[in-house]
Backbone as a printed PyTorch tensor [residue, N CA C, xyz], in Angstrom:
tensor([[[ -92.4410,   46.1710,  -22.9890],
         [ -92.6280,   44.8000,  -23.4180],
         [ -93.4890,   44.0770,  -22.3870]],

        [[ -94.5960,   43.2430,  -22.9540],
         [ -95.4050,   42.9940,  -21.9540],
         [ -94.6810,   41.0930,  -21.9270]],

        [[ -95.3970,   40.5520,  -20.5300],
         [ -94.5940,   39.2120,  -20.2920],
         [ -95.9800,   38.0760,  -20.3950]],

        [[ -95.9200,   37.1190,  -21.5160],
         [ -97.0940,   36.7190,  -21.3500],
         [ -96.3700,   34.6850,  -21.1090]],

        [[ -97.0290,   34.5940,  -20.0050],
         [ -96.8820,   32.8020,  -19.2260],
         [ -97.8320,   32.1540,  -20.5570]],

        [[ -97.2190,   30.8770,  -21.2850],
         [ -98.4800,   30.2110,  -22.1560],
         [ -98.1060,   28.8450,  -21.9950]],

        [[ -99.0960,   28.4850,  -21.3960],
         [ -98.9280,   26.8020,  -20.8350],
         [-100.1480,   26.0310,  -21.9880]],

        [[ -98.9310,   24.8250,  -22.0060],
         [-100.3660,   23.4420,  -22.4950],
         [-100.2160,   23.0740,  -21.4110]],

        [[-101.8050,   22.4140,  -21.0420],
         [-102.0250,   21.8270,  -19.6500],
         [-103.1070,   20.6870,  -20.0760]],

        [[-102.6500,   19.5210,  -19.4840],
         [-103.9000,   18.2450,  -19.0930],
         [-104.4950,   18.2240,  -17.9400]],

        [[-105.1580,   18.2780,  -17.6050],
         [-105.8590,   18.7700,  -15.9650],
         [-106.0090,   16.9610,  -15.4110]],

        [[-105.3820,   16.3100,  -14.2820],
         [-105.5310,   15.5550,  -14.3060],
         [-106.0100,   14.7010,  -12.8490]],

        [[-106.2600,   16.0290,  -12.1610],
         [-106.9180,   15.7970,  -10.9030],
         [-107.7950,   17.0680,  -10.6710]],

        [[-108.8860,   17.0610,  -11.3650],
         [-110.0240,   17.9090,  -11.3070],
         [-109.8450,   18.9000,  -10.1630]],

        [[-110.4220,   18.1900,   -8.4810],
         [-110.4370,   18.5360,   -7.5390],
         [-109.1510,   19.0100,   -6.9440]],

        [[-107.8370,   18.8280,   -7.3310],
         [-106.4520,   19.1700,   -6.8350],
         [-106.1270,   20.7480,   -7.7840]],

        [[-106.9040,   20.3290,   -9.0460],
         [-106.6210,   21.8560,   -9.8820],
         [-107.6710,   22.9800,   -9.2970]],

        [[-108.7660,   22.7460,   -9.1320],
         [-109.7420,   23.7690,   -8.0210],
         [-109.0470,   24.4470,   -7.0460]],

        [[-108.0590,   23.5470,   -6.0400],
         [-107.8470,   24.0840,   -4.8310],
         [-106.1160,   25.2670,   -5.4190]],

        [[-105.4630,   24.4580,   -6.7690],
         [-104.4190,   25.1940,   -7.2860],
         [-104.9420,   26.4060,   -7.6230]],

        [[-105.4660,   26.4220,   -8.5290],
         [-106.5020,   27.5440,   -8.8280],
         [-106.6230,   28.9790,   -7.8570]],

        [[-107.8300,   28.2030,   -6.7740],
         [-107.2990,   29.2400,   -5.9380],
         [-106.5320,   29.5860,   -4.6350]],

        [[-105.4930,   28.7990,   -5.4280],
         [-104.3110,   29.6940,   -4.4780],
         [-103.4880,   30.5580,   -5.4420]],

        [[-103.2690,   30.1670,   -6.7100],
         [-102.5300,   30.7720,   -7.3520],
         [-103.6240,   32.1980,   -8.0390]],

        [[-104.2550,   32.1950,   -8.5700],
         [-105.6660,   33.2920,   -8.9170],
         [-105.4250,   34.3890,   -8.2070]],

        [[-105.3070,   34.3530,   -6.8650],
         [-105.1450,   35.3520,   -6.2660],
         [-103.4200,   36.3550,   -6.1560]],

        [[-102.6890,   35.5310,   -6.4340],
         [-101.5380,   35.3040,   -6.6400],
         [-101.2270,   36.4820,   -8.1640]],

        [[-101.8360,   35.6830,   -8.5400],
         [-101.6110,   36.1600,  -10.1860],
         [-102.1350,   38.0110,  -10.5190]],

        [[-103.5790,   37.7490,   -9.7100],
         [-104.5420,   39.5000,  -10.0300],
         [-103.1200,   40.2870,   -9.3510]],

        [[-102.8330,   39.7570,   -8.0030],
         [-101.5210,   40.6460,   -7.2440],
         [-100.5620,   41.2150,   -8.4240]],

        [[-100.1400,   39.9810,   -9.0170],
         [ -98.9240,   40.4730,  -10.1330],
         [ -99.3830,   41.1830,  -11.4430]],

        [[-100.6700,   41.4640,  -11.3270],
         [-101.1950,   42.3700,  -11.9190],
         [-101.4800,   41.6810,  -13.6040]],

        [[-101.7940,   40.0610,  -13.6450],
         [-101.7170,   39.3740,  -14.3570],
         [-103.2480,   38.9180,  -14.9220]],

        [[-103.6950,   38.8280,  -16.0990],
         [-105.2210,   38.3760,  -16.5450],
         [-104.7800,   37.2180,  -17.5030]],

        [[-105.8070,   36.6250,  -17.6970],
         [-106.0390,   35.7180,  -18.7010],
         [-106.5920,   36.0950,  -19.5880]],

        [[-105.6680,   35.4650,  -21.1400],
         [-106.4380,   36.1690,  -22.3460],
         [-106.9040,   35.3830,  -23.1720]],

        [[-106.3470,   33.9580,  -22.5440],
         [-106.6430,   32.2800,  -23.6720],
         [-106.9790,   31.3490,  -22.6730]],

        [[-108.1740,   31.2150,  -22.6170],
         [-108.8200,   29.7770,  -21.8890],
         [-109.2290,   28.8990,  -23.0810]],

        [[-108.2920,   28.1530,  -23.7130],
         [-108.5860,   27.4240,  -24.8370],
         [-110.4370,   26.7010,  -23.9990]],

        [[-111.1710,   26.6740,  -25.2880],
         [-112.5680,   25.9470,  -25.3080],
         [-112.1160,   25.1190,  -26.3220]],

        [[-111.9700,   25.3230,  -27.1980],
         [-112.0180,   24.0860,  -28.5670],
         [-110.4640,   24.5300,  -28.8710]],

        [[-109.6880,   23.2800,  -29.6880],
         [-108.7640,   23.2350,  -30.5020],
         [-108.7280,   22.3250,  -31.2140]],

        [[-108.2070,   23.4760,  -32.6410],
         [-108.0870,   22.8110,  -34.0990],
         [-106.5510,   22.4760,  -34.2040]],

        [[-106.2070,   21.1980,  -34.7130],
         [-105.0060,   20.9430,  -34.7980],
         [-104.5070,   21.2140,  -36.3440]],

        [[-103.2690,   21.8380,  -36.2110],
         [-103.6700,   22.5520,  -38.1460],
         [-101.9620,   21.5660,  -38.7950]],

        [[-100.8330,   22.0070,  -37.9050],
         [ -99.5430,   21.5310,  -38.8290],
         [ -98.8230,   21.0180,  -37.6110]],

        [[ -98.0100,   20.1590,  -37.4400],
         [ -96.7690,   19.5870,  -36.7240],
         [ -97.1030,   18.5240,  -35.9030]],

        [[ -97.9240,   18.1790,  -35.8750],
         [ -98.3270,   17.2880,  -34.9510],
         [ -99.3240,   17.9120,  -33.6090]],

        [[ -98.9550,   18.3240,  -33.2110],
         [ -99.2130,   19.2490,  -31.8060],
         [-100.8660,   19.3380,  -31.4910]],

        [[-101.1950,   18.7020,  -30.7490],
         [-102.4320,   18.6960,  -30.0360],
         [-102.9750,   18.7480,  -28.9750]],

        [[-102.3600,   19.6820,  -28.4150],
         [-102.8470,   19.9410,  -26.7400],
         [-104.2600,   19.9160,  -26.7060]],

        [[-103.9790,   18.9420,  -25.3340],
         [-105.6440,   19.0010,  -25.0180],
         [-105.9560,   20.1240,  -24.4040]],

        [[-105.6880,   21.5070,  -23.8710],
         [-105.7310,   22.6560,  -23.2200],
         [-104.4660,   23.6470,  -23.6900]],

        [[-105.0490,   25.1780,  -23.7960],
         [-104.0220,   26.0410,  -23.8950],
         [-104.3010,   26.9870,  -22.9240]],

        [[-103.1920,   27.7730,  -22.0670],
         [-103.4320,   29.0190,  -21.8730],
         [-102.8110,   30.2870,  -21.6640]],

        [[-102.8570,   31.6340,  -21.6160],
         [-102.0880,   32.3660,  -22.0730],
         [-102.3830,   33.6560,  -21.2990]],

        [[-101.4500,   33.8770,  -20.2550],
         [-101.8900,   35.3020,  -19.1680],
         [-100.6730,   35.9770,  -19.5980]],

        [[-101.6290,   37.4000,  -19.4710],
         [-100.9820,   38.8990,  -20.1020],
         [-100.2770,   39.0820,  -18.5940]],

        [[ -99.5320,   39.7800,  -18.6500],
         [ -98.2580,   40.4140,  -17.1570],
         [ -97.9550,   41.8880,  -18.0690]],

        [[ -98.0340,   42.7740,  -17.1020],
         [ -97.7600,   44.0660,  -17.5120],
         [ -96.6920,   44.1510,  -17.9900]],

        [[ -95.5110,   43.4940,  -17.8820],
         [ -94.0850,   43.1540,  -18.2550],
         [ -93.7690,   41.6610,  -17.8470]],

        [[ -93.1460,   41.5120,  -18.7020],
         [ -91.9270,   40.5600,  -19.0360],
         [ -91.1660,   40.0030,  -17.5730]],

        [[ -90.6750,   41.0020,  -17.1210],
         [ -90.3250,   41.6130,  -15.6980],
         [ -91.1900,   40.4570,  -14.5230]],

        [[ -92.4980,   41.1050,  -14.9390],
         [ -93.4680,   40.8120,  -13.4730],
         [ -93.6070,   39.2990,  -13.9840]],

        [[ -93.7950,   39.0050,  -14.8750],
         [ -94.1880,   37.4290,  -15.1870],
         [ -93.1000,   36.9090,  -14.8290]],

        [[ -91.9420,   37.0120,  -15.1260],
         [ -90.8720,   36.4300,  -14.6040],
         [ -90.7530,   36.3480,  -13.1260]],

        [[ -90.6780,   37.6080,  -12.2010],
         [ -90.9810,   37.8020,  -10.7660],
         [ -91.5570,   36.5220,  -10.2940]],

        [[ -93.2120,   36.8400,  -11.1290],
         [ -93.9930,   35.8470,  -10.1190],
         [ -94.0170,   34.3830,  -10.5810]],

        [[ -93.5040,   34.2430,  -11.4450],
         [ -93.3100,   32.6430,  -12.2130],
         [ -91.8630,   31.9470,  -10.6340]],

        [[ -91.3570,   32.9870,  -10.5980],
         [ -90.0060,   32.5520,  -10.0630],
         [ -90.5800,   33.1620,   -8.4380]],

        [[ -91.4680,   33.8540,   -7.9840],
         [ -91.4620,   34.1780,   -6.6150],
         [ -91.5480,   33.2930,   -5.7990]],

        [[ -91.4730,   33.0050,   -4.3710],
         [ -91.4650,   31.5050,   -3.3280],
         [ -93.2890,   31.2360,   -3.2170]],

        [[ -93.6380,   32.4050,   -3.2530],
         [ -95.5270,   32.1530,   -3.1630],
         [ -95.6760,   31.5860,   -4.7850]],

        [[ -95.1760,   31.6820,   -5.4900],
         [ -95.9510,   30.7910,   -6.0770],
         [ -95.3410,   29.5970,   -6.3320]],

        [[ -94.3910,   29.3310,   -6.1810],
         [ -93.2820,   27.9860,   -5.8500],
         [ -94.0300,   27.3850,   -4.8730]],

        [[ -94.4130,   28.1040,   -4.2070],
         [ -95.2830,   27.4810,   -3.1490],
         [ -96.1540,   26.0350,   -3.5270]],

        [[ -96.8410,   26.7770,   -4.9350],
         [ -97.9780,   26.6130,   -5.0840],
         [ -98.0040,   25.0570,   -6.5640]],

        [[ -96.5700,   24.7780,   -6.8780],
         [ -96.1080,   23.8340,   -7.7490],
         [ -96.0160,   22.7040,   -7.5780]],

        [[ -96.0560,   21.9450,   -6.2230],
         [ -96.2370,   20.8900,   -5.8490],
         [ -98.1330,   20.1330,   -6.0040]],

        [[ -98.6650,   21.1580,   -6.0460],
         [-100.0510,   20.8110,   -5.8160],
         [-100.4560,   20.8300,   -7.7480]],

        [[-100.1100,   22.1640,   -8.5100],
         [-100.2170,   21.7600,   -9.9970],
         [ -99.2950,   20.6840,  -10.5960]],

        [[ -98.7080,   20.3610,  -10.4810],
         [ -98.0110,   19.2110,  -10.6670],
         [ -98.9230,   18.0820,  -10.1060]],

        [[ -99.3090,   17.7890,   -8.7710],
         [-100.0950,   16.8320,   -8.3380],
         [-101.5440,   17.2380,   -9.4480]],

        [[-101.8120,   17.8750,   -9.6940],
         [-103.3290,   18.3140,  -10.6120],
         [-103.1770,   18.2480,  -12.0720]],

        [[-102.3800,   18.0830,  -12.9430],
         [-101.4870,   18.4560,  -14.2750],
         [-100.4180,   17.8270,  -14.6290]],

        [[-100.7280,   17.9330,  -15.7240],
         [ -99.1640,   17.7760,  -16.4400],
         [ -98.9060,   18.5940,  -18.2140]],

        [[ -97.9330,   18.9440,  -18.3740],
         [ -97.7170,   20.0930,  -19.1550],
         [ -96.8560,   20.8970,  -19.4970]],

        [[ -96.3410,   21.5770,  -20.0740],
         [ -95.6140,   22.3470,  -20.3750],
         [ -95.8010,   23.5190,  -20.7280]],

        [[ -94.7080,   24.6790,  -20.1690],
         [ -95.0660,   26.2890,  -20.3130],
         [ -94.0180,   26.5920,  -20.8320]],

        [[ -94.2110,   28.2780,  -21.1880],
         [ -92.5040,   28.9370,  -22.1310],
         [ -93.2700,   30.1070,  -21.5730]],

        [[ -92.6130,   31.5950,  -21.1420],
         [ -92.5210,   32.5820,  -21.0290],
         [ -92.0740,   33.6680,  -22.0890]],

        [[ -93.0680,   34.3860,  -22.2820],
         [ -92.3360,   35.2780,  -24.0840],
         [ -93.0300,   36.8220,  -23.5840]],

        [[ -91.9010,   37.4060,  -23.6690],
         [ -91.7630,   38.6280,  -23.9410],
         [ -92.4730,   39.5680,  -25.0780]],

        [[ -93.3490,   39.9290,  -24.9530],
         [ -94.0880,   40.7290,  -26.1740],
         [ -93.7080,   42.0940,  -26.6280]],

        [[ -93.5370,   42.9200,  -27.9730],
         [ -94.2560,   44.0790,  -27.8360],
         [ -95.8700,   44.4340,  -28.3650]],

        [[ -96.3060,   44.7400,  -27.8720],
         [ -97.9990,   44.6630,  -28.2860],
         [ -97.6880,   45.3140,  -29.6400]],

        [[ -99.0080,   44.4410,  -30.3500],
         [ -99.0180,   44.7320,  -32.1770],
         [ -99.7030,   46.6270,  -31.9390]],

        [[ -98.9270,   46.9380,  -33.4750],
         [ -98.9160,   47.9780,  -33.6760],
         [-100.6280,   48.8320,  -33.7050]],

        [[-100.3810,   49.8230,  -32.6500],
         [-101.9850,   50.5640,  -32.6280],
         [-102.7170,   50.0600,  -31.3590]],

        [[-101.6320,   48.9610,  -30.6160],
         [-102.1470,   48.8670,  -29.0480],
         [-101.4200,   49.1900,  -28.3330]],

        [[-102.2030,   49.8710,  -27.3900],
         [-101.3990,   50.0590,  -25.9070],
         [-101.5180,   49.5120,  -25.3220]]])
């Protein structure tokens, strides 16, 4: 089961999300983590829901996303996205659709 982090995010200190960025980036390749959704455009279709930003990193497991969501290095690193953002995330457990590995 793979572990995929999917945040809506408002970026709200340009220059404070740069320096989050990279501290956490490096953080993330460690946990063996990519990005698979850098929302560019969004269509708003049913419920209301209109994030101005989406995004959505693959974790080899469930496991490791959890690890590093919860590790102190990147706790570290929550005071400064918080100062840069505001937003909300959920953590979901995948099994990849049928015919991927």
């Amino acid at each position: 089961m793979r572990g995929y982090m999917i945040f809506e995010l408002e970026i709200t200190d340009p220059v404070a999300w740069d320096e989050y960025r990279s501290m956490a980036g490096p953080l993330m390749d460690a946990a063996g983590a990519k990005f698979i959704v850098r929302s560019e455009k969004i269509e708003p279709l049913e419920g209301g829901w209109n994030p101005v930003s989406i995004s959505v990193v693959e974790f080899p497991s469930f496991e490791a996303a959890h690890a590093y969501y919860h590790s102190d290095a990147y706790k570290s690193t929550l005071p400064l996205r918080e100062k840069a953002s505001r937003g909300r995330g959920i953590l979901v457990g995948s099994t990849p659709p049928a015919g991927e590995a």
